[in-house]
């Protein structure tokens, strides 16, 4: 090896040299020892090339400075290792896991045969042991050979082969490197060292060795195959496909060439082409389980689930211990909503590989679809135990807990998912949903806003934030969010309905009706849209039109109890009391716990002067809801109309106890005063309290029609009638009509 004279590049520590007869010049060794920053690039004809580099000959394509320095450093490091005084260490390392798998190594090729031809004695015997699979014994024999000072290139190569097969890749690399000191023109040594680096997931270094192997042997099908695999694992799929093409051109029956080219095509979305390549693999070798499995994967991606299941089943028949094949088959079945069958496959995958977090995760997902939330939580928890940094598992476990209304626990899981993946907009959305379920609307809004920052195009997030704002009565802001949701998804019927609700809350009933109508245009069977449009029409006193909408809502949802209640109220507003009673009764049949339906039916019966029947309905409402103010007030009034003044007093006093507004308090006290006066009992200070209440500013919606009729129809003495009318008129001044 010759070291070139000083040049204008030497200040960077760059020197060029040429290996001759595999010897290392002493000056090179000293240079590398003495100058830590000394770099060398070995190349045949280096002196001539270096001269061109110095003189910048235009016709020569020169490497970029970065590439030049990189190559120089790597060469220097390699030569330093060769000249180091360190003793050989028998390292124990595990092999790297690669997604594409590793093809079986061929034991017959011309370069390897040349090496074997030079072996003799114990080294040849060691090679035979390697060939027979007696790797540890071969390693032991070669250790003795090398320890005895007979460490020829052949001995190091064979020991490298044994170590490579024993997964002792670091140690194998050192033996191959020692071999290259003497056999630097043998492509097989570069190929095997590249394999060892590949198995250590040192793909860049492996590619360099495969490059050397291909340069030395351009017909090396394995060189292209291995280099393609290394590029595949670096995500360089297009380049990998080119290498697999070369491998197939060199060997049209290359089973692995078609297999891995198919996988690489799948990585770039060419799933039909993947199917073609893997079908070729099966034609070459009908027993190739991997080909069936990955054809199944491509078909699953293409939505061909039935035939994918057939392929996975074939793979399982050929290799019943392949947990991944069961896992993939489970995925295909789940896409067909065959969740029970999918669970069986995931369970089999777990039995074969108890540390398969994805299998637990997907089994949990299938159980969630079956609403088996407790069992799903167990599976997600197992996935998390195996992989504590599995954000999707925390997220899905949170979903399962939310389905069980364990919102606090769900929030913890969503928070953990966010800690692991701060870019997960969906985790923020679902955490916001859980907080909203706990009526923590401010906190929910913060989460929805964060989700929107991460994903500004998600209409549903705007919808949810609008809902939380509406819950806080921020209707203008809610309308903005619903409008944004509609802009992103112009056919979002629910957003139109909720925007209509917000407008109705602001008494913009005409605008609300437009939104409900738009929702109905997009979803003509949307019962809630008809119901809410009916409510808005009632707000505009369009009772006939409202009844039509409520009827339409009932047609599409015959068990819509609230629609019967509201239709009954619209009919009552039109004085169609018998028809109203029928609707209220239907609502009660559908929802016997609806206190409002009993109150409203009682009020309709009052209009028909069925006071006792009305009292029964009011009593039922109060049993269901002891604090039902309207029921208590109406019942008190009904007792007054029947002359049952003691009972009227009791109900009025109970109403006062539950009143939380001045208006309710005033009405309740008035009813008690009327009953006491009718009983000719001492009213004490109650009348003064009533006057003080009525001195406050408020508006009442109480109807005085029943009491006015009662006074007219009842034979009250003049004094009582005058006192009662005076008290009623005091409250009447607080009606909306009076204020107008």
XYZ file of C-alpha atoms in Angstrom:
740
model
C 0.000 0.000 0.000
C 1.383 3.381 -0.959
C 0.619 6.617 0.839
C 0.550 9.613 -1.446
C 2.725 12.637 -0.839
C 1.447 15.757 0.883
C -1.297 17.472 -1.094
C -3.543 20.466 -0.767
C -6.121 18.163 0.806
C -3.899 16.815 3.554
C -4.878 19.590 5.938
C -8.243 17.858 6.142
C -6.556 14.577 7.006
C -7.539 12.948 3.716
C -5.113 10.519 2.088
C -5.503 8.079 -0.761
C -3.981 4.642 -0.794
C -4.156 1.397 -2.732
C -4.285 -2.065 -1.207
C -1.751 -4.335 -2.890
C -1.613 -8.065 -2.212
C -3.771 -7.544 0.874
C -0.864 -6.059 2.811
C -1.080 -2.951 4.964
C 1.849 -0.595 4.573
C 3.535 0.211 7.900
C 3.353 3.926 7.092
C -0.425 3.644 6.733
C -0.688 1.914 10.091
C 1.468 4.544 11.776
C -0.452 7.354 10.124
C -3.745 6.027 11.441
C -2.378 5.482 14.916
C -0.727 8.856 15.206
C -3.407 11.034 13.612
C -6.895 10.331 14.861
C -8.402 12.549 12.185
C -6.558 10.879 9.318
C -8.918 9.532 6.675
C -8.063 7.179 3.819
C -9.864 6.098 0.702
C -8.662 2.927 -0.940
C -9.166 2.642 -4.647
C -7.442 0.885 -7.498
C -5.486 3.433 -9.549
C -5.857 5.933 -6.739
C -2.724 7.921 -7.652
C -4.011 8.693 -11.123
C -7.470 9.553 -9.826
C -6.079 11.676 -7.029
C -4.092 13.654 -9.551
C -7.241 14.358 -11.489
C -8.987 15.361 -8.279
C -6.223 17.814 -7.362
C -6.100 19.301 -10.844
C -9.907 19.372 -11.154
C -10.028 17.770 -14.558
C -13.421 18.683 -15.995
C -13.958 15.397 -17.761
C -13.851 13.399 -14.541
C -17.027 12.984 -12.466
C -15.851 13.642 -8.938
C -17.664 12.669 -5.724
C -19.391 15.335 -3.700
C -17.308 16.557 -0.725
C -19.687 14.978 1.783
C -19.541 11.616 0.036
C -15.782 11.891 -0.305
C -15.310 12.481 3.423
C -17.833 9.759 4.365
C -16.052 7.136 2.275
C -12.695 8.219 3.628
C -13.762 7.953 7.251
C -15.278 4.507 6.787
C -12.162 3.174 5.113
C -9.932 4.544 7.843
C -12.047 2.957 10.541
C -11.970 -0.385 8.775
C -8.203 -0.355 8.391
C -7.739 0.754 12.004
C -9.681 -2.293 13.077
C -7.441 -4.564 11.000
C -4.254 -3.199 12.511
C -5.506 -2.991 16.091
C -3.883 -5.114 18.779
C -7.212 -6.135 20.342
C -7.827 -9.836 20.865
C -10.776 -11.573 19.243
C -13.901 -11.542 21.430
C -16.641 -14.105 20.948
C -19.683 -11.774 21.150
C -23.200 -13.071 21.824
C -25.899 -10.965 20.111
C -29.488 -11.660 19.066
C -30.626 -11.180 15.502
C -32.600 -8.171 14.366
C -36.269 -8.543 13.497
C -37.026 -7.348 9.976
C -40.486 -6.897 8.573
C -39.643 -8.408 5.210
C -38.097 -11.533 6.716
C -34.798 -13.059 5.714
C -34.499 -15.460 2.778
C -32.863 -18.775 3.324
C -29.175 -18.713 2.494
C -28.050 -20.777 -0.450
C -25.200 -23.141 0.300
C -24.036 -23.496 -3.296
C -22.389 -20.775 -5.369
C -19.170 -20.432 -7.330
C -17.446 -17.971 -5.008
C -18.112 -20.109 -1.966
C -16.923 -23.205 -3.818
C -13.628 -21.446 -4.546
C -13.183 -20.797 -0.841
C -13.993 -24.380 0.093
C -11.502 -25.669 -2.467
C -8.708 -23.932 -0.527
C -9.669 -25.477 2.820
C -7.913 -28.427 4.375
C -7.451 -30.239 7.650
C -9.379 -29.015 10.661
C -10.779 -26.012 8.784
C -12.288 -28.253 6.130
C -13.739 -30.444 8.867
C -15.209 -27.349 10.511
C -16.803 -26.369 7.202
C -18.373 -29.823 6.952
C -19.759 -29.345 10.471
C -21.259 -26.003 9.443
C -22.823 -27.674 6.434
C -24.254 -30.360 8.728
C -25.690 -27.746 11.099
C -23.262 -28.554 13.925
C -22.493 -24.892 14.384
C -21.251 -24.820 17.969
C -18.896 -27.727 17.350
C -17.592 -26.025 14.213
C -17.036 -22.827 16.176
C -15.130 -24.726 18.860
C -12.869 -26.384 16.277
C -12.098 -23.073 14.622
C -11.403 -21.343 17.924
C -8.732 -23.971 18.529
C -7.307 -23.541 15.024
C -7.056 -19.770 15.396
C -5.728 -19.996 18.956
C -2.999 -22.295 17.606
C -1.887 -19.513 15.267
C -3.328 -21.085 12.161
C -5.801 -18.241 11.597
C -5.912 -18.315 7.818
C -8.479 -16.345 5.845
C -10.366 -19.596 5.329
C -10.547 -20.269 9.055
C -11.933 -16.835 9.774
C -14.420 -17.130 6.926
C -15.750 -20.505 8.094
C -15.962 -19.311 11.692
C -17.810 -16.241 10.398
C -20.275 -18.578 8.698
C -20.816 -20.523 11.928
C -21.222 -17.344 13.971
C -23.613 -15.869 11.408
C -25.853 -18.912 11.645
C -25.594 -18.797 15.453
C -26.858 -15.190 15.322
C -23.555 -13.931 16.743
C -23.468 -11.227 14.117
C -20.974 -8.796 15.629
C -18.402 -11.567 16.023
C -19.166 -12.857 12.516
C -18.526 -9.400 11.052
C -15.084 -9.321 12.670
C -14.199 -12.691 11.150
C -15.401 -11.656 7.694
C -13.406 -8.421 8.020
C -10.267 -10.433 8.858
C -11.011 -12.621 5.841
C -11.236 -9.567 3.591
C -7.740 -8.592 4.684
C -6.552 -11.451 2.512
C -9.490 -12.183 0.220
C -10.701 -8.716 -0.720
C -11.703 -9.750 -4.238
C -14.144 -12.470 -3.162
C -17.753 -11.328 -3.466
C -18.978 -14.083 -1.125
C -17.180 -12.612 1.867
C -18.738 -9.183 1.277
C -22.094 -10.853 0.793
C -21.910 -12.741 4.079
C -20.636 -9.760 6.023
C -23.509 -7.768 4.556
C -25.915 -10.465 5.765
C -24.543 -10.160 9.295
C -24.924 -6.373 9.238
C -28.404 -6.778 7.811
C -29.387 -9.028 10.696
C -28.091 -6.346 13.082
C -30.339 -3.887 11.231
C -27.252 -1.967 10.105
C -28.798 -1.577 6.692
C -26.580 1.223 5.382
C -23.447 -0.774 6.115
C -25.020 -3.911 4.693
C -25.813 -2.102 1.443
C -22.172 -1.060 1.073
C -21.094 -4.684 1.403
C -23.737 -5.840 -1.064
C -22.523 -3.104 -3.449
C -19.013 -4.576 -3.212
C -20.362 -8.084 -3.797
C -22.292 -6.957 -6.899
C -19.323 -4.993 -8.266
C -17.173 -8.100 -7.941
C -19.883 -10.418 -9.236
C -22.486 -8.583 -11.388
C -24.381 -11.863 -11.814
C -24.936 -12.276 -8.063
C -28.663 -12.867 -7.759
C -28.307 -13.029 -3.975
C -26.412 -9.731 -3.914
C -29.309 -7.932 -5.563
C -31.805 -9.824 -3.410
C -30.089 -8.919 -0.129
C -29.480 -5.336 -1.147
C -33.137 -5.051 -2.085
C -34.102 -6.354 1.350
C -31.848 -3.817 3.091
C -33.384 -0.999 1.043
C -36.829 -2.370 1.824
C -36.123 -2.108 5.540
C -34.901 1.474 5.065
C -38.221 2.298 3.429
C -36.582 2.740 0.017
C -39.198 0.604 -1.692
C -38.801 1.836 -5.266
C -35.044 1.211 -5.150
C -35.674 -2.183 -3.551
C -38.013 -3.119 -6.400
C -35.229 -2.336 -8.897
C -32.887 -4.718 -7.072
C -35.520 -7.445 -6.948
C -36.049 -6.934 -10.685
C -32.326 -7.602 -11.223
C -32.508 -10.711 -9.054
C -35.458 -12.034 -11.061
C -33.758 -11.245 -14.374
C -30.754 -13.262 -13.217
C -32.955 -16.088 -11.972
C -36.490 -16.151 -13.451
C -37.348 -18.841 -10.897
C -36.249 -16.699 -7.944
C -38.912 -17.518 -5.384
C -37.591 -14.922 -2.943
C -37.174 -12.340 -5.675
C -40.876 -12.475 -6.514
C -41.845 -12.715 -2.845
C -40.001 -9.614 -1.705
C -40.717 -7.644 -4.848
C -44.376 -8.324 -4.172
C -44.047 -7.044 -0.614
C -42.223 -3.916 -1.771
C -44.922 -3.213 -4.345
C -47.478 -3.528 -1.587
C -45.603 -0.886 0.400
C -46.015 1.615 -2.433
C -49.697 0.767 -2.860
C -49.405 -1.497 -5.919
C -51.564 -4.219 -4.404
C -52.712 -5.764 -7.673
C -49.065 -6.060 -8.729
C -48.321 -7.582 -5.328
C -50.940 -10.240 -5.942
C -49.346 -11.046 -9.325
C -45.853 -11.461 -7.844
C -47.032 -13.581 -4.946
C -49.086 -15.742 -7.300
C -45.844 -16.335 -9.204
C -44.227 -17.437 -5.935
C -47.001 -19.971 -5.404
C -46.599 -21.223 -8.956
C -42.894 -21.786 -8.271
C -43.530 -23.260 -4.822
C -47.138 -24.158 -3.899
C -45.977 -24.747 -0.307
C -44.894 -21.159 0.318
C -47.040 -20.119 3.280
C -45.726 -16.534 3.283
C -46.979 -15.976 -0.252
C -50.499 -17.019 0.681
C -50.398 -14.872 3.805
C -49.285 -11.715 2.032
C -51.640 -12.219 -0.908
C -54.283 -12.235 1.791
C -52.949 -8.925 3.126
C -53.188 -7.312 -0.318
C -56.696 -8.613 -0.805
C -57.712 -7.336 2.616
C -56.432 -3.867 1.704
C -58.375 -4.086 -1.575
C -61.520 -5.095 0.303
C -61.522 -8.652 -1.076
C -62.171 -10.121 2.355
C -63.709 -13.483 1.448
C -60.866 -14.572 -0.833
C -58.348 -13.093 1.614
C -59.723 -15.423 4.287
C -59.218 -18.348 1.917
C -55.575 -17.357 1.408
C -54.937 -16.924 5.135
C -56.500 -20.340 5.727
C -54.156 -21.863 3.140
C -51.190 -20.209 4.847
C -52.343 -21.629 8.184
C -52.699 -25.104 6.694
C -49.099 -24.876 5.496
C -47.798 -23.302 8.710
C -50.163 -23.871 11.659
C -47.736 -22.134 14.036
C -47.856 -18.755 12.268
C -49.595 -16.468 14.774
C -49.571 -13.586 12.299
C -51.640 -15.535 9.761
C -54.383 -16.042 12.353
C -54.155 -12.356 13.246
C -54.576 -11.265 9.622
C -57.438 -13.685 9.065
C -59.110 -12.219 12.130
C -58.757 -8.755 10.603
C -60.472 -9.864 7.397
C -63.305 -11.456 9.348
C -63.735 -8.329 11.445
C -64.052 -6.277 8.251
C -66.940 -8.573 7.370
C -68.400 -7.946 10.849
C -67.868 -11.590 11.777
C -66.598 -10.543 15.155
C -67.101 -13.842 16.959
C -65.059 -15.677 14.320
C -62.448 -12.909 14.394
C -62.130 -13.295 18.167
C -61.415 -17.005 17.694
C -58.566 -16.189 15.308
C -57.081 -13.518 17.574
C -57.273 -15.970 20.470
C -55.386 -18.571 18.437
C -52.741 -15.979 17.557
C -52.376 -15.162 21.255
C -52.107 -18.827 22.173
C -49.235 -19.187 19.693
C -47.649 -15.892 20.721
C -48.763 -14.758 24.201
C -46.759 -11.526 23.805
C -48.586 -10.292 20.705
C -49.990 -6.880 21.754
C -51.684 -6.187 18.406
C -53.650 -9.437 18.695
C -54.925 -8.457 22.146
C -55.735 -4.994 20.790
C -57.765 -6.248 17.836
C -59.510 -8.868 19.935
C -60.508 -6.043 22.241
C -61.757 -4.085 19.235
C -63.923 -7.007 18.100
C -65.330 -7.383 21.610
C -66.096 -3.674 21.678
C -68.115 -4.059 18.470
C -70.057 -6.807 20.254
C -70.561 -4.436 23.219
C -68.533 -6.778 25.435
C -66.886 -3.787 27.040
C -65.535 -5.407 30.192
C -63.823 -8.157 28.205
C -62.531 -5.582 25.723
C -61.001 -3.548 28.564
C -59.138 -6.663 29.732
C -57.668 -7.158 26.254
C -56.643 -3.522 25.869
C -55.052 -3.699 29.318
C -53.070 -6.775 28.297
C -51.891 -5.000 25.149
C -50.761 -2.075 27.296
C -48.942 -4.374 29.711
C -47.001 -5.848 26.794
C -46.450 -2.450 25.177
C -46.800 0.432 27.674
C -46.301 2.942 24.861
C -49.256 1.790 22.770
C -51.387 4.966 22.430
C -54.149 3.297 20.416
C -54.659 0.748 23.204
C -55.136 3.501 25.788
C -57.485 5.299 23.382
C -59.655 2.251 22.731
C -59.695 1.285 26.394
C -60.933 4.797 27.074
C -63.706 4.288 24.503
C -64.792 1.060 26.189
C -64.849 2.743 29.605
C -66.830 5.659 28.192
C -69.364 3.172 26.802
C -69.768 1.948 30.392
C -70.145 5.591 31.507
C -66.895 5.424 33.468
C -65.993 8.852 32.221
C -63.309 9.713 34.761
C -61.428 6.492 34.011
C -61.912 7.092 30.291
C -60.412 10.583 30.628
C -57.324 9.077 32.276
C -56.846 6.721 29.327
C -57.360 9.451 26.736
C -54.829 11.594 28.621
C -52.316 8.749 28.537
C -52.903 8.337 24.804
C -52.272 12.065 24.347
C -49.061 11.879 26.417
C -47.818 9.183 24.039
C -49.133 10.823 20.882
C -49.656 14.550 21.300
C -50.787 14.809 17.655
C -53.815 12.552 18.136
C -56.748 14.865 17.428
C -59.171 11.993 17.967
C -57.913 11.467 21.532
C -58.587 15.121 22.329
C -62.072 14.823 20.800
C -62.995 11.747 22.807
C -61.569 13.200 26.012
C -63.683 16.250 25.310
C -66.736 14.022 24.848
C -66.108 12.349 28.215
C -65.756 15.724 29.927
C -68.948 16.946 28.266
C -70.739 13.851 29.596
C -69.636 14.977 33.070
C -70.993 18.479 32.263
C -67.446 19.868 32.329
C -68.194 21.858 29.225
C -65.402 24.438 29.601
C -62.789 21.683 29.785
C -64.461 19.875 26.894
C -64.267 23.024 24.766
C -60.521 23.249 25.453
C -60.043 19.684 24.196
C -62.171 20.249 21.101
C -60.194 23.413 20.342
C -56.930 21.491 20.646
C -58.280 18.844 18.288
C -59.276 21.539 15.800
C -55.751 22.992 15.913
C -54.433 19.535 14.994
C -57.111 18.743 12.421
C -58.955 21.851 11.186
C -60.892 19.843 8.598
C -62.860 17.607 10.980
C -66.490 18.719 10.885
C -67.516 16.548 13.829
C -65.119 18.322 16.189
C -66.681 21.693 15.378
C -70.084 20.087 15.912
C -69.070 18.791 19.352
C -67.585 22.110 20.395
C -70.784 23.819 19.272
C -72.796 21.412 21.412
C -70.670 22.181 24.492
C -71.041 25.923 23.882
C -74.794 25.536 23.494
C -74.867 23.738 26.858
C -73.267 26.870 28.315
C -75.909 28.983 26.526
C -73.254 30.509 24.277
C -75.570 30.139 21.350
C -73.892 32.665 19.042
C -70.569 30.843 19.392
C -72.353 27.519 18.976
C -73.908 28.760 15.728
C -70.428 29.647 14.445
C -69.179 26.120 15.180
C -72.175 24.434 13.576
C -71.728 26.688 10.543
C -68.082 25.642 10.266
C -69.102 22.001 10.488
C -71.602 22.572 7.678
C -69.011 24.347 5.552
C -66.741 21.296 5.876
C -69.609 18.862 5.364
C -72.527 20.535 3.532
C -74.732 17.444 4.022
C -74.244 17.242 7.800
C -77.919 16.989 8.784
C -77.255 16.885 12.552
C -75.292 20.137 12.314
C -78.240 21.847 10.640
C -80.557 20.577 13.389
C -78.288 21.764 16.187
C -77.707 25.117 14.530
C -81.467 25.391 14.288
C -81.743 24.589 18.009
C -79.265 27.358 18.865
C -81.198 29.832 16.721
C -84.468 28.750 18.324
C -82.931 29.381 21.748
C -82.306 32.938 20.551
C -85.967 33.073 19.385
C -84.903 33.190 15.728
C -87.598 30.708 14.835
C -87.807 31.552 11.123
C -84.054 30.968 10.700
C -84.292 27.827 12.811
C -87.039 26.466 10.546
C -84.765 26.986 7.534
C -82.050 24.880 9.170
C -84.459 22.101 10.155
C -85.823 22.091 6.603
C -82.301 21.807 5.209
C -81.620 18.852 7.501
C -84.821 17.192 6.257
C -83.746 17.733 2.649
C -80.557 15.764 3.345
C -82.268 13.175 5.540
C -86.002 12.948 4.784
C -86.530 10.398 7.572
C -84.870 12.458 10.300
C -87.573 12.378 12.999
C -85.819 14.831 15.330
C -85.585 17.441 12.572
C -89.361 17.299 12.060
C -89.891 17.444 15.826
C -87.705 20.516 16.284
C -89.211 22.245 13.269
C -92.580 21.639 14.868
C -91.339 23.304 18.066
C -90.164 26.363 16.114
C -93.534 26.594 14.376
C -95.263 26.481 17.760
C -93.027 29.416 18.740
C -94.540 31.256 15.779
C -98.048 30.047 16.754
C -98.254 27.999 13.539
C -100.011 25.160 15.354
C -101.502 23.325 12.369
C -98.133 23.247 10.614
C -96.474 22.148 13.847
C -98.940 19.258 14.186
C -97.989 18.108 10.684
C -94.298 18.072 11.642
C -94.925 16.203 14.896
C -97.015 13.681 12.954
C -94.183 13.228 10.466
C -91.731 12.669 13.319
C -94.062 10.018 14.763
C -94.383 8.318 11.364
C -90.607 7.885 11.203
C -90.266 7.049 14.908
C -93.516 5.580 16.282
C -91.981 5.379 19.780
C -91.111 9.067 19.929
C -92.987 9.838 23.176
C -91.941 13.492 23.274
C -93.393 14.036 19.799
C -96.791 12.786 21.057
C -96.540 15.173 24.036
C -95.761 18.168 21.862
C -98.379 17.279 19.269
C -100.877 17.036 22.114
C -99.853 20.492 23.326
C -100.272 21.969 19.832
C -103.740 20.437 19.635
C -104.539 21.847 23.067
C -103.491 25.276 21.823
C -106.120 24.799 19.099
C -108.609 23.734 21.804
C -108.680 20.184 20.395
C -108.614 18.780 23.918
C -109.923 15.255 23.255
C -107.324 14.754 20.532
C -104.691 16.205 22.833
C -105.626 13.729 25.585
C -105.203 10.861 23.105
C -101.665 12.032 22.267
C -100.713 12.480 25.919
C -102.068 9.002 26.673
C -99.995 7.536 23.841
C -96.921 9.279 25.217
C -97.623 7.817 28.677
C -97.963 4.329 27.196
C -94.531 4.747 25.599
C -92.941 6.381 28.645
C -94.882 5.806 31.879
C -92.234 7.771 33.799
C -92.848 11.046 31.936
C -94.318 13.414 34.530
C -94.821 16.153 31.938
C -97.216 13.990 29.921
C -99.419 13.440 32.999
C -99.434 17.183 33.810
C -100.375 18.091 30.259
C -103.102 15.452 30.103
C -104.422 16.752 33.385
C -104.518 20.290 31.993
C -106.474 19.126 28.931
C -108.938 17.365 31.200
C -109.281 20.568 33.222
C -110.347 22.373 30.043
C -113.073 19.747 29.664
C -114.028 20.280 33.330
C -112.960 16.742 34.261
C -111.394 18.049 37.434
C -111.211 14.795 39.372
C -109.569 13.004 36.446
C -107.177 15.924 36.125
C -106.266 15.633 39.817
C -105.432 11.939 39.263
C -103.031 12.896 36.477
C -101.443 15.662 38.537
C -101.049 13.252 41.465
C -99.334 10.712 39.200
C -96.947 13.402 37.954
C -96.124 14.433 41.525
C -95.501 10.806 42.507
C -92.986 10.591 39.667
C -91.529 14.031 40.400
C -92.333 15.303 43.917
C -91.002 18.740 43.038
C -93.086 19.146 39.890
C -94.243 22.749 40.352
C -96.755 22.856 37.537
C -98.344 19.651 38.775
C -98.566 20.988 42.337
C -100.005 24.377 41.278
C -102.474 22.840 38.827
C -103.598 20.278 41.381
C -104.137 23.025 43.973
C -106.219 24.962 41.457
C -108.240 21.833 40.599
C -109.044 21.297 44.284
C -110.201 24.928 44.493
C -112.503 24.396 41.518
C -113.950 21.327 43.295
C -114.318 23.236 46.567
C -111.668 21.053 48.263
C -109.919 23.982 49.895
C -107.963 22.054 52.562
C -106.325 19.938 49.881
C -105.763 23.052 47.803
C -103.872 24.615 50.741
C -101.660 21.548 51.128
C -100.683 21.494 47.462
C -100.130 25.257 47.355
C -97.817 25.117 50.356
C -95.883 22.219 48.813
C -95.535 24.239 45.625
C -94.156 27.173 47.646
C -91.546 24.865 49.181
C -90.309 23.924 45.708
C -90.567 27.348 44.080
C -87.265 28.774 42.898
C -88.625 31.838 41.077
C -90.624 34.874 42.171
C -93.320 34.049 39.630
C -93.847 30.510 40.976
C -93.812 31.793 44.540
C -96.457 34.401 43.730
C -98.809 31.897 42.046
C -98.433 29.370 44.885
C -99.165 31.970 47.587
C -102.165 33.261 45.606
C -103.658 29.745 45.466
C -103.165 29.279 49.196
C -104.786 32.672 49.925
C -107.817 31.798 47.787
C -108.232 28.469 49.630
C -107.834 30.104 53.096
C -110.305 32.888 52.269
C -112.764 30.294 50.966
C -112.360 28.387 54.250
C -112.907 31.668 56.118
C -109.722 31.068 58.083
C -107.237 33.610 59.366
C -104.707 34.490 56.680
C -102.308 36.053 59.152
C -99.432 37.818 57.446
C -99.693 35.788 54.230
C -101.496 38.567 52.366
C -98.745 41.065 53.217
C -96.104 38.546 52.083
C -98.010 38.117 48.826
C -98.117 41.869 48.211
C -94.356 42.126 48.903
C -93.668 39.335 46.405
C -95.821 41.049 43.782
C -93.987 44.319 44.309
C -90.954 42.693 42.672
C -90.382 42.754 38.929
C -91.301 39.520 37.143
C -93.547 38.106 34.447
C -95.958 35.225 34.940
C -97.405 32.939 32.295
C -100.137 31.668 34.606
C -103.590 31.546 33.024
C -106.387 33.057 35.130
C -109.120 31.660 32.909
C -110.076 28.772 35.220
C -110.157 30.925 38.353
C -112.169 33.655 36.608
C -114.741 31.083 35.487
C -114.856 29.583 38.977
C -115.608 32.988 40.530
C -118.378 33.567 38.019
C -119.920 30.115 38.551
C -119.505 29.871 42.319
C -121.903 31.401 44.845
C -119.325 33.379 46.822
C -120.422 36.068 49.194
C -119.622 39.557 48.042
C -116.736 40.145 50.467
C -114.930 36.912 49.562
C -115.352 37.517 45.844
C -114.019 41.056 46.163
C -110.953 39.956 48.188
C -110.153 37.103 45.793
C -110.558 39.271 42.688
C -108.281 41.906 44.204
C -105.564 39.321 44.884
C -105.864 37.838 41.366
C -105.669 41.252 39.749
C -102.473 42.067 41.639
C -100.792 39.070 39.987
C -102.549 39.690 36.667
C -100.566 42.926 36.374
C -97.451 40.767 35.927
C -98.671 38.970 32.813
C -97.058 39.697 29.463
C -100.326 41.111 28.097
C -100.602 43.493 31.032
C -97.022 44.697 30.545
C -97.720 45.375 26.875
